[in-house]
Amino acid sequence: MTALLRVENLRIELATRLGVAPVIDDVSFELAAGETLSFVGESGCGKSMTALAIMGLLPDKVGRIAAGKILFNGEDMTQASDERLRSLRGNDISMIFQEPMTSLNPVFTIGEQIAEVLRRHKQMDKRDAWKRAAELLDAVRIPDATHRVGHYPHQLSGGQRQRVMIAMALACEPKVLIADEPTTALDVTIQAQIFDLLEDLRKDMGTAIIMITHDMGVVAEMADRMIVMYAGRKIEQGDVHTVLDHPRHPYTKGLIACVPHLVATLDEHRPPLTEVSGIVPGLQEFGKNECLFASRCDRVVERCLRERPTEQRFDKDQVSACWQANTL
Amino acid sequence: MSQEHTGQADGASSSVAHTGQTDPLTVHSKTKPVVDANVLLRVDNLRVRFPVKGGLFARKQWLNAVDDISFTIRRGETLALVGESGSGKTTAALAVAQLVKTYQGAIKLGDTDWLALSDEQLRVARARMQFIFQDPYSSLNPRLKAEDIVREPLESLQSVPRADHQGIVDRMFESVGLRAEQKKLFPHQFSGGQRQRIGIARALVTRPELIICDEPVSALDVAVQAQILNLLKQLQQDYGLTYLLISHDLGVVQHMCDSIAVMYMGKIVEHADRLSLFNNPLHPYTQALLSAVPSVDRELRQKRKRIVIQGDIPDALNLPSGCRFASRCPRVTDICRTTEPELKRHDVKQSAQSSGEHSVACHLVD
Ligand SMILES: Nc1ncnc2c1ncn2[C@@H]1O[C@H](COP(=O)(O)OP(=O)(O)OP(=O)(O)O)[C@@H](O)[C@H]1O
Ligand SMILES: Nc1ncnc2c1ncn2[C@@H]1O[C@H](COP(=O)(O)OP(=O)(O)OP(=O)(O)O)[C@@H](O)[C@H]1O
Ligand code: SF4
Ligand SMILES: [Mg+2]
Ligand SMILES: [Mg+2]
């Protein structure tokens, strides 16, 4: 696999009231052109932080890249100038953010906002940019697009606003699209439309997609490969079907088993859900030389408490950071 | 009379036992007599509407957020309301709890004509029906200690002697899996899941018969969701609780409910027991909805065909004359555009597993 994006030993530190915490702690992964890679994990595990680091948009003064490389087509983005990052961000890598309403400007029409992106990054003139904006809205299936370009964000439904965000992210035909929980606030029927759209994009333009989600169903449906994050660390990685069929980390196993999934044929049998007790540790716990999942783990052994698990490799590029991975 | 708080709820008499007097709330009923004595909540032809501001000279307009819906919930069972965002689920639940005004219709809780209660009667009767809200962050008073939050609803119940309050609160803490030393903490000192447990303890403390859960786990992480869902089921068994559950997560609904009502633009379009609805959805909207849920179950993903619905939701203030789903329905026919389909009982072969109650509002299903 030739990687379009390669992240090597990334460490991101956040300055908190209680000191500096590694919100991303030695994370490496690759992304190939045209593939969909999913990041899953509970709230606060560092999924959005990983995305923001790739975008060069870590929270100012609070977060910084402390170690590691982010290589895009071989170029190390952690060393790039602000200007270079802005250009990469506009043209090659774009992101759909977690909250659509806060990412659209309420005082400009959606057409103006898309056209602005095109003028800045594609040097289009006003008329062409406006025309292209309408085409993009049409491409993301906003009904009556030529008329809708003149609408303000509040005149659209939640699903339509999210599609506008996608249209904006697509405006410059990026090579990498990062979608951070792009459908969490939407009805599943609308979610299905958005997923179809992303799927078409990947097929037609070869866009590589990083899909951040907390929903294993979405992973199963959308992704080729997946990475499970826990407390700032990559704790499991692999081909989606391999990991779902045979998770090699107790956390992944728990995440799959604790959700009441829809099944092909429902019957009367309804055992209680598998529970993963406890919650994700606070930021001040991140970085400790131990397995940060140990307090919630039913497989914990003494070693887990005194040494951070190293990555164990299995068939088909499956990786698990668990001392007990072999026995799972 | 001493309060036995942890016993089994015993159907109709539980509120009577709890308030320590014969039910003063039984008012003559306007609706037809309840046939099934096991029915706890009966909602008939409920309508809720909101005024909508038009232009400067425009006439006042009404949005029918809930438009003539009827359903019942049997004691000890769970009915789920599902459907598109804005379809009226929360509004229906709020109307049942008398937290928004009902415009038309009848609501009976047990033998009580719920809408005919005086303010004072309602204040007492509220103990029989409690609400668990979606947001465990904003629904708890930040200035009260956890135990005071849980105790509060008891205080409006003169029937429970003050001396018994602490014991009841302590038992509630235990029932929802909170530790005794956590009673003195404030909401911000709890995690989201723990806050939801406080909300549940508070809802249970008056020994209600009906609990309305509006998206009780959607603000929680999946692992914590499982803890809360198991807790709700356990409490249902222990106390014989009846739930009205609202959730957009069909996996959760499938796991929790006994029957489901699917709403679309203020109407119930399909209503069936759990197995019939999930294994044999009949309304095109329900079919599309179920087909769109992403699942880890490979057999399901291979077997089903995703039905993507296009098109826009019609203007709620200017409803089409026919079926409200017609503008997006993949199976639309001429009659759909002119005549509104009624919710009709669909005859299903009584299988061993389904109770055979299945109603659909679609011209193509009979
Ligand atoms: N601007 C910020 N300043 C300080 N801490 C932050 C900031 N943004 C995020 N954090 C913290 O960094 C950690 C990781 O956050 P991140 O947003 O990456 O989580 P996530 O996995 O995306 O979670 P979610 O599923 O809730 O979106 C969390 O503990 C969070 O509180
Ligand atoms: N207080 C109110 N005043 C005016 N309109 C309202 C009010 N409350 C709700 N509505 C409208 O009534 C309709 C039904 O809203 P409701 O909150 O019941 O939907 P819902 O099915 O619970 O949706 P969701 O899944 O998004 O929670 C919506 O169109 C909503 O905008
Ligand atoms: S390393 Fe130990 S504590 Fe961590 S997940 Fe594996 S078995 Fe559990
Ligand atoms: Mg996030
Ligand atoms: Mg609602």
mmCIF file of C-alpha atoms in Angstrom, chain A residues 41-43 141 143 148 160 163 184 186-193 195-196 214-218 220-221 241-242 244-245 255-256 258-280 296, chain B residues 83-85 191 197 221-227 229-231 233 248-258 274-275 278-279 285 288-290 292-301 303-304 306 308-312 328 353-354:
data_model
loop_
_atom_site.group_PDB
_atom_site.id
_atom_site.type_symbol
_atom_site.label_atom_id
_atom_site.label_comp_id
_atom_site.label_asym_id
_atom_site.label_seq_id
_atom_site.Cartn_x
_atom_site.Cartn_y
_atom_site.Cartn_z
ATOM 1 C CA GLY A 41 -14.051 5.136 20.523
ATOM 2 C CA GLU A 42 -15.951 6.789 23.322
ATOM 3 C CA SER A 43 -16.159 10.496 23.934
ATOM 4 C CA ARG A 141 -28.606 16.503 -3.828
ATOM 5 C CA PRO A 143 -33.234 20.045 -4.314
ATOM 6 C CA ARG A 148 -31.127 27.416 -2.973
ATOM 7 C CA GLN A 160 -29.471 20.051 4.151
ATOM 8 C CA ARG A 163 -24.952 18.512 2.864
ATOM 9 C CA THR A 184 -24.729 12.289 14.437
ATOM 10 C CA LEU A 186 -29.367 13.599 11.604
ATOM 11 C CA ASP A 187 -32.194 11.141 11.063
ATOM 12 C CA VAL A 188 -31.019 7.749 9.820
ATOM 13 C CA THR A 189 -32.869 8.217 6.544
ATOM 14 C CA ILE A 190 -30.848 11.388 5.931
ATOM 15 C CA GLN A 191 -27.701 9.704 7.204
ATOM 16 C CA ALA A 192 -28.174 7.026 4.562
ATOM 17 C CA GLN A 193 -28.309 9.711 1.848
ATOM 18 C CA PHE A 195 -23.313 7.978 3.223
ATOM 19 C CA ASP A 196 -24.358 7.229 -0.349
ATOM 20 C CA HIS A 214 -18.865 6.239 17.790
ATOM 21 C CA ASP A 215 -21.250 3.903 15.942
ATOM 22 C CA MET A 216 -19.898 0.433 15.107
ATOM 23 C CA GLY A 217 -22.730 0.024 12.609
ATOM 24 C CA VAL A 218 -21.412 2.998 10.656
ATOM 25 C CA ALA A 220 -19.248 -1.829 9.420
ATOM 26 C CA GLU A 221 -21.247 -0.140 6.710
ATOM 27 C CA HIS A 241 -14.411 -7.424 9.013
ATOM 28 C CA THR A 242 -11.439 -8.995 10.727
ATOM 29 C CA LEU A 244 -15.562 -7.039 13.997
ATOM 30 C CA ASP A 245 -15.427 -10.821 13.662
ATOM 31 C CA LEU A 255 -17.718 -1.683 22.334
ATOM 32 C CA ILE A 256 -19.194 -4.192 19.897
ATOM 33 C CA CYS A 258 -22.567 -3.460 24.592
ATOM 34 C CA VAL A 259 -24.709 -2.101 21.758
ATOM 35 C CA PRO A 260 -28.130 -3.571 20.965
ATOM 36 C CA HIS A 261 -27.691 -4.051 17.229
ATOM 37 C CA LEU A 262 -30.416 -4.649 14.700
ATOM 38 C CA VAL A 263 -30.255 -8.200 13.422
ATOM 39 C CA ALA A 264 -31.590 -9.983 10.358
ATOM 40 C CA THR A 265 -34.358 -11.791 12.220
ATOM 41 C CA LEU A 266 -35.492 -10.680 15.610
ATOM 42 C CA ASP A 267 -36.752 -13.229 18.125
ATOM 43 C CA GLU A 268 -37.961 -13.331 21.712
ATOM 44 C CA HIS A 269 -34.494 -13.866 23.074
ATOM 45 C CA ARG A 270 -33.309 -10.665 24.785
ATOM 46 C CA PRO A 271 -30.438 -11.194 27.194
ATOM 47 C CA PRO A 272 -29.167 -8.178 29.134
ATOM 48 C CA LEU A 273 -26.586 -6.121 27.266
ATOM 49 C CA THR A 274 -22.935 -6.785 27.933
ATOM 50 C CA GLU A 275 -21.649 -4.026 30.175
ATOM 51 C CA VAL A 276 -18.276 -2.372 30.160
ATOM 52 C CA SER A 277 -18.148 -0.940 33.654
ATOM 53 C CA GLY A 278 -16.635 2.446 34.435
ATOM 54 C CA ILE A 279 -15.796 5.344 32.150
ATOM 55 C CA VAL A 280 -12.918 6.751 30.106
ATOM 56 C CA ARG A 296 -12.502 -1.423 33.279
ATOM 57 C CA GLY B 83 -39.907 8.561 13.798
ATOM 58 C CA GLU B 84 -38.307 11.459 12.007
ATOM 59 C CA SER B 85 -37.025 14.444 13.930
ATOM 60 C CA SER B 191 -20.184 11.552 35.098
ATOM 61 C CA ARG B 197 -28.838 7.467 37.291
ATOM 62 C CA ASP B 221 -21.384 6.873 25.444
ATOM 63 C CA VAL B 222 -22.260 3.384 24.237
ATOM 64 C CA ALA B 223 -20.692 1.584 27.199
ATOM 65 C CA VAL B 224 -22.605 3.761 29.643
ATOM 66 C CA GLN B 225 -25.752 3.395 27.520
ATOM 67 C CA ALA B 226 -25.658 -0.340 28.116
ATOM 68 C CA GLN B 227 -25.422 0.190 31.875
ATOM 69 C CA LEU B 229 -30.538 0.344 29.551
ATOM 70 C CA ASN B 230 -29.890 -2.730 31.697
ATOM 71 C CA LEU B 231 -30.817 -0.693 34.765
ATOM 72 C CA LYS B 233 -35.000 -3.109 32.338
ATOM 73 C CA HIS B 248 -34.169 7.609 17.572
ATOM 74 C CA ASP B 249 -31.915 4.582 18.014
ATOM 75 C CA LEU B 250 -33.763 1.613 16.579
ATOM 76 C CA GLY B 251 -31.299 -0.820 18.116
ATOM 77 C CA VAL B 252 -32.200 0.535 21.540
ATOM 78 C CA VAL B 253 -35.901 0.425 20.696
ATOM 79 C CA GLN B 254 -35.633 -3.154 19.489
ATOM 80 C CA HIS B 255 -33.962 -4.129 22.731
ATOM 81 C CA MET B 256 -36.269 -2.287 25.115
ATOM 82 C CA CYS B 257 -39.817 -2.287 23.812
ATOM 83 C CA ASP B 258 -42.830 -4.557 23.581
ATOM 84 C CA ARG B 274 -41.964 -5.695 18.514
ATOM 85 C CA LEU B 275 -41.512 -8.780 16.367
ATOM 86 C CA PHE B 278 -38.991 -5.351 13.047
ATOM 87 C CA ASN B 279 -39.476 -8.569 11.117
ATOM 88 C CA TYR B 285 -41.608 4.882 5.715
ATOM 89 C CA ALA B 288 -37.053 2.853 4.601
ATOM 90 C CA LEU B 289 -36.242 3.728 8.201
ATOM 91 C CA LEU B 290 -35.258 0.200 9.158
ATOM 92 C CA ALA B 292 -31.223 2.785 6.697
ATOM 93 C CA VAL B 293 -29.936 1.727 10.116
ATOM 94 C CA PRO B 294 -26.261 0.803 9.858
ATOM 95 C CA SER B 295 -25.631 -2.539 11.481
ATOM 96 C CA VAL B 296 -22.683 -4.732 12.385
ATOM 97 C CA ASP B 297 -24.788 -7.790 11.604
ATOM 98 C CA ARG B 298 -23.399 -9.055 8.322
ATOM 99 C CA GLU B 299 -26.387 -11.252 7.540
ATOM 100 C CA LEU B 300 -28.667 -8.236 7.881
ATOM 101 C CA ARG B 301 -26.447 -6.085 5.673
ATOM 102 C CA LYS B 303 -30.041 -9.575 3.147
ATOM 103 C CA ARG B 304 -31.584 -6.178 3.089
ATOM 104 C CA ARG B 306 -31.403 -0.120 1.410
ATOM 105 C CA VAL B 308 -33.125 5.597 0.119
ATOM 106 C CA ILE B 309 -35.914 8.144 0.335
ATOM 107 C CA GLN B 310 -35.424 11.352 -1.571
ATOM 108 C CA GLY B 311 -37.424 14.505 -1.680
ATOM 109 C CA ASP B 312 -38.461 17.044 0.874
ATOM 110 C CA ARG B 328 -40.941 11.038 -0.508
ATOM 111 C CA GLN B 353 -44.471 -15.104 18.547
ATOM 112 C CA SER B 354 -46.450 -12.055 17.629
#
